[in-house]
Tab-separated table of C-alpha atoms in Angstrom:
chain	number	residue	atom	x	y	z
K	235	MET	CA	0.000	0.000	0.000
K	236	ALA	CA	2.961	2.346	0.635
K	237	ILE	CA	3.937	2.232	-3.032
K	238	PHE	CA	0.419	3.256	-4.026
K	239	ASP	CA	0.537	6.148	-1.522
K	240	ASP	CA	3.865	7.314	-3.007
K	241	VAL	CA	2.411	7.184	-6.505
K	242	VAL	CA	-0.601	9.239	-5.404
K	243	VAL	CA	1.619	11.838	-3.717
K	244	ASN	CA	3.844	12.074	-6.811
K	245	ALA	CA	0.831	12.351	-9.108
K	246	LYS	CA	-0.695	15.123	-6.980
K	247	SER	CA	2.586	17.011	-6.898
K	248	ALA	CA	3.033	16.709	-10.663
K	249	ALA	CA	-0.582	17.758	-11.287
K	250	SER	CA	-0.091	20.803	-9.071
K	251	VAL	CA	3.007	21.862	-11.015
K	252	VAL	CA	1.275	21.351	-14.374
K	253	SER	CA	-1.805	23.242	-13.213
K	254	LYS	CA	0.270	26.186	-12.003
K	255	LYS	CA	2.242	26.351	-15.279
K	256	ALA	CA	-0.967	26.139	-17.335
K	257	GLY	CA	-2.435	29.025	-15.346
K	258	GLU	CA	0.693	31.106	-15.906
K	259	ILE	CA	0.630	30.396	-19.654
K	260	PHE	CA	-3.072	31.323	-19.803
K	261	ASP	CA	-2.403	34.602	-17.965
K	262	LEU	CA	0.468	35.465	-20.319
K	263	SER	CA	-1.718	34.685	-23.323
K	264	LYS	CA	-4.385	37.047	-22.014
K	265	LEU	CA	-1.748	39.741	-21.597
K	266	ARG	CA	-0.513	39.236	-25.166
K	267	ILE	CA	-4.081	39.559	-26.445
K	268	SER	CA	-4.536	42.747	-24.404
K	269	LEU	CA	-1.280	44.082	-25.812
K	270	ALA	CA	-2.446	43.483	-29.376
K	271	SER	CA	-5.751	45.187	-28.576
K	272	MET	CA	-3.971	48.182	-27.041
K	273	ARG	CA	-1.747	48.530	-30.124
K	274	GLY	CA	-4.880	48.526	-32.288
K	275	GLU	CA	-6.367	51.229	-30.072
K	276	LEU	CA	-3.166	53.258	-30.397
K	277	ASN	CA	-3.418	53.083	-34.185
K	278	LYS	CA	-7.035	54.264	-34.024
K	279	GLN	CA	-6.026	57.214	-31.839
K	280	TYR	CA	-3.224	58.177	-34.228
K	281	GLN	CA	-5.728	58.039	-37.074
K	282	ALA	CA	-8.165	60.204	-35.103
K	283	LEU	CA	-5.374	62.683	-34.397
K	284	GLY	CA	-4.500	62.852	-38.083
K	285	GLU	CA	-8.130	63.423	-39.045
K	286	ALA	CA	-8.505	66.086	-36.349
K	287	VAL	CA	-5.448	67.961	-37.577
K	288	TYR	CA	-6.545	67.619	-41.199
K	289	ASN	CA	-10.012	68.961	-40.343
K	290	ASN	CA	-8.549	71.895	-38.368
K	291	ALA	CA	-10.012	70.699	-35.065
K	292	SER	CA	-9.787	72.889	-31.984
K	293	ASP	CA	-6.739	72.724	-29.735
K	294	ASP	CA	-8.890	71.160	-26.991
K	295	GLU	CA	-9.965	68.305	-29.260
K	296	ILE	CA	-6.376	67.652	-30.331
K	297	THR	CA	-5.177	67.793	-26.706
K	298	ASP	CA	-7.828	65.237	-25.697
K	299	ILE	CA	-6.663	62.852	-28.424
K	300	LYS	CA	-3.007	63.377	-27.428
K	301	ASN	CA	-3.861	62.598	-23.810
K	302	GLU	CA	-5.614	59.406	-24.877
K	303	ILE	CA	-2.557	58.418	-26.943
K	304	THR	CA	-0.302	59.001	-23.923
K	305	SER	CA	-2.575	56.846	-21.765
K	306	VAL	CA	-2.673	53.989	-24.279
K	307	LYS	CA	1.111	54.129	-24.728
K	308	GLN	CA	1.569	53.876	-20.947
K	309	ASN	CA	-0.730	50.848	-20.814
K	310	ILE	CA	1.249	49.205	-23.624
K	311	GLU	CA	4.507	49.854	-21.770
K	312	ASP	CA	3.077	48.379	-18.551
K	313	ILE	CA	1.955	45.194	-20.315
K	314	GLU	CA	5.297	44.864	-22.113
K	315	ASN	CA	7.105	45.174	-18.770
K	316	ILE	CA	4.948	42.447	-17.238
K	317	LEU	CA	5.597	40.153	-20.206
K	318	ALA	CA	9.342	40.855	-20.061
K	319	SER	CA	9.491	40.009	-16.364
K	320	ALA	CA	7.598	36.779	-17.016
K	321	LYS	CA	10.371	35.618	-19.321
K	322	SER	CA	12.341	34.949	-16.140
K	323	TYR	CA	15.228	37.268	-16.608
K	324	VAL	CA	17.348	38.003	-13.570
K	325	SER	CA	19.245	41.170	-12.842
K	326	CYS	CA	22.877	41.246	-11.808
K	327	PRO	CA	23.074	42.361	-8.155
K	328	ALA	CA	26.199	44.434	-8.933
K	329	CYS	CA	25.489	46.236	-12.219
K	330	GLY	CA	21.783	45.561	-12.921
K	331	GLU	CA	22.377	43.907	-16.318
K	332	LYS	CA	19.468	41.708	-17.502
K	333	LEU	CA	20.622	38.099	-17.718
K	334	ASN	CA	19.146	34.756	-18.679
K	335	LYS	CA	17.479	33.070	-15.702
K	336	ASN	CA	20.071	30.264	-15.821
K	337	ALA	CA	23.104	32.591	-15.741
K	338	GLN	CA	25.644	31.814	-13.066
K	339	PHE	CA	27.833	34.868	-13.725
K	340	CYS	CA	27.129	38.331	-15.127
K	341	SER	CA	28.348	38.694	-18.701
K	342	THR	CA	29.036	42.402	-18.141
K	343	CYS	CA	30.854	42.575	-14.795
K	344	GLY	CA	31.568	38.925	-13.918
K	345	THR	CA	29.699	38.919	-10.609
K	346	ALA	CA	28.437	35.514	-9.458
K	347	ILE	CA	24.656	35.305	-9.635
K	348	PRO	CA	23.176	33.691	-6.511
K	349	SER	CA	20.934	30.715	-7.220
K	350	SER	CA	17.527	30.600	-5.564
K	351	LYS	CA	16.679	27.156	-6.925
K	352	SER	CA	16.177	24.169	-4.694
K	353	VAL	CA	17.250	20.867	-6.132
K	354	CYS	CA	16.450	17.355	-5.018
K	355	SER	CA	19.328	15.694	-3.186
K	356	SER	CA	18.290	12.353	-4.657
K	357	CYS	CA	17.772	13.043	-8.373
K	358	GLY	CA	19.035	16.626	-8.880
K	359	GLU	CA	15.772	17.917	-10.392
K	360	GLU	CA	14.610	21.430	-9.575
K	361	ILE	CA	11.971	21.517	-6.854
K	362	GLN	CA	9.014	23.879	-7.101
K	363	LYS	CA	8.807	26.648	-4.503
K	364	ASP	CA	6.066	25.241	-2.241
K	365	ALA	CA	6.491	21.524	-2.989
K	366	LYS	CA	6.678	19.060	-0.123
K	367	PHE	CA	7.975	16.272	-2.359
K	368	CYS	CA	10.125	16.134	-5.477
K	369	ALA	CA	7.850	15.804	-8.515
K	370	ASN	CA	10.461	13.644	-10.242
K	371	CYS	CA	11.405	11.015	-7.620
K	372	GLY	CA	9.073	11.625	-4.666
K	373	ASN	CA	11.822	12.460	-2.168
K	374	PRO	CA	10.602	14.695	0.682
K	375	VAL	CA	11.710	18.317	0.250
K	376	GLU	CA	13.215	18.351	3.756
K	377	GLU	CA	15.958	16.081	2.410
K	378	THR	CA	16.979	18.475	-0.372
K	379	ALA	CA	19.952	20.795	-0.637
K	380	LYS	CA	20.092	24.260	-2.134
């Protein structure tokens, strides 16, 4: 019966990891769709600005359109920043350079990048942040090394 219990624990752990990743992918997809929508809105505002200038619109009307463009551009920048941070870049603690999440040293200044990953002492696989057991071999997290 103990083997069955281990299998159930491993299956639950793996399902939790897969579910979390699927949720993250879904959220990123929604952000990408929002970004495309915001870029479409920006194009519409630029077109409206062009038409307003062409039709000799009042300064107030043009200012309103410019303000809307500024707002949309800020929203686009915010979404792009969220998407960039989701790509799992890390920053060098010494110089701030953006590095690949797997970097061990900064390519600009040579500073060692501290690792925040936990790995299983039994199989060496990375262990998810809140896992109690390794999703690969079932080893309890308490027996892992950083």
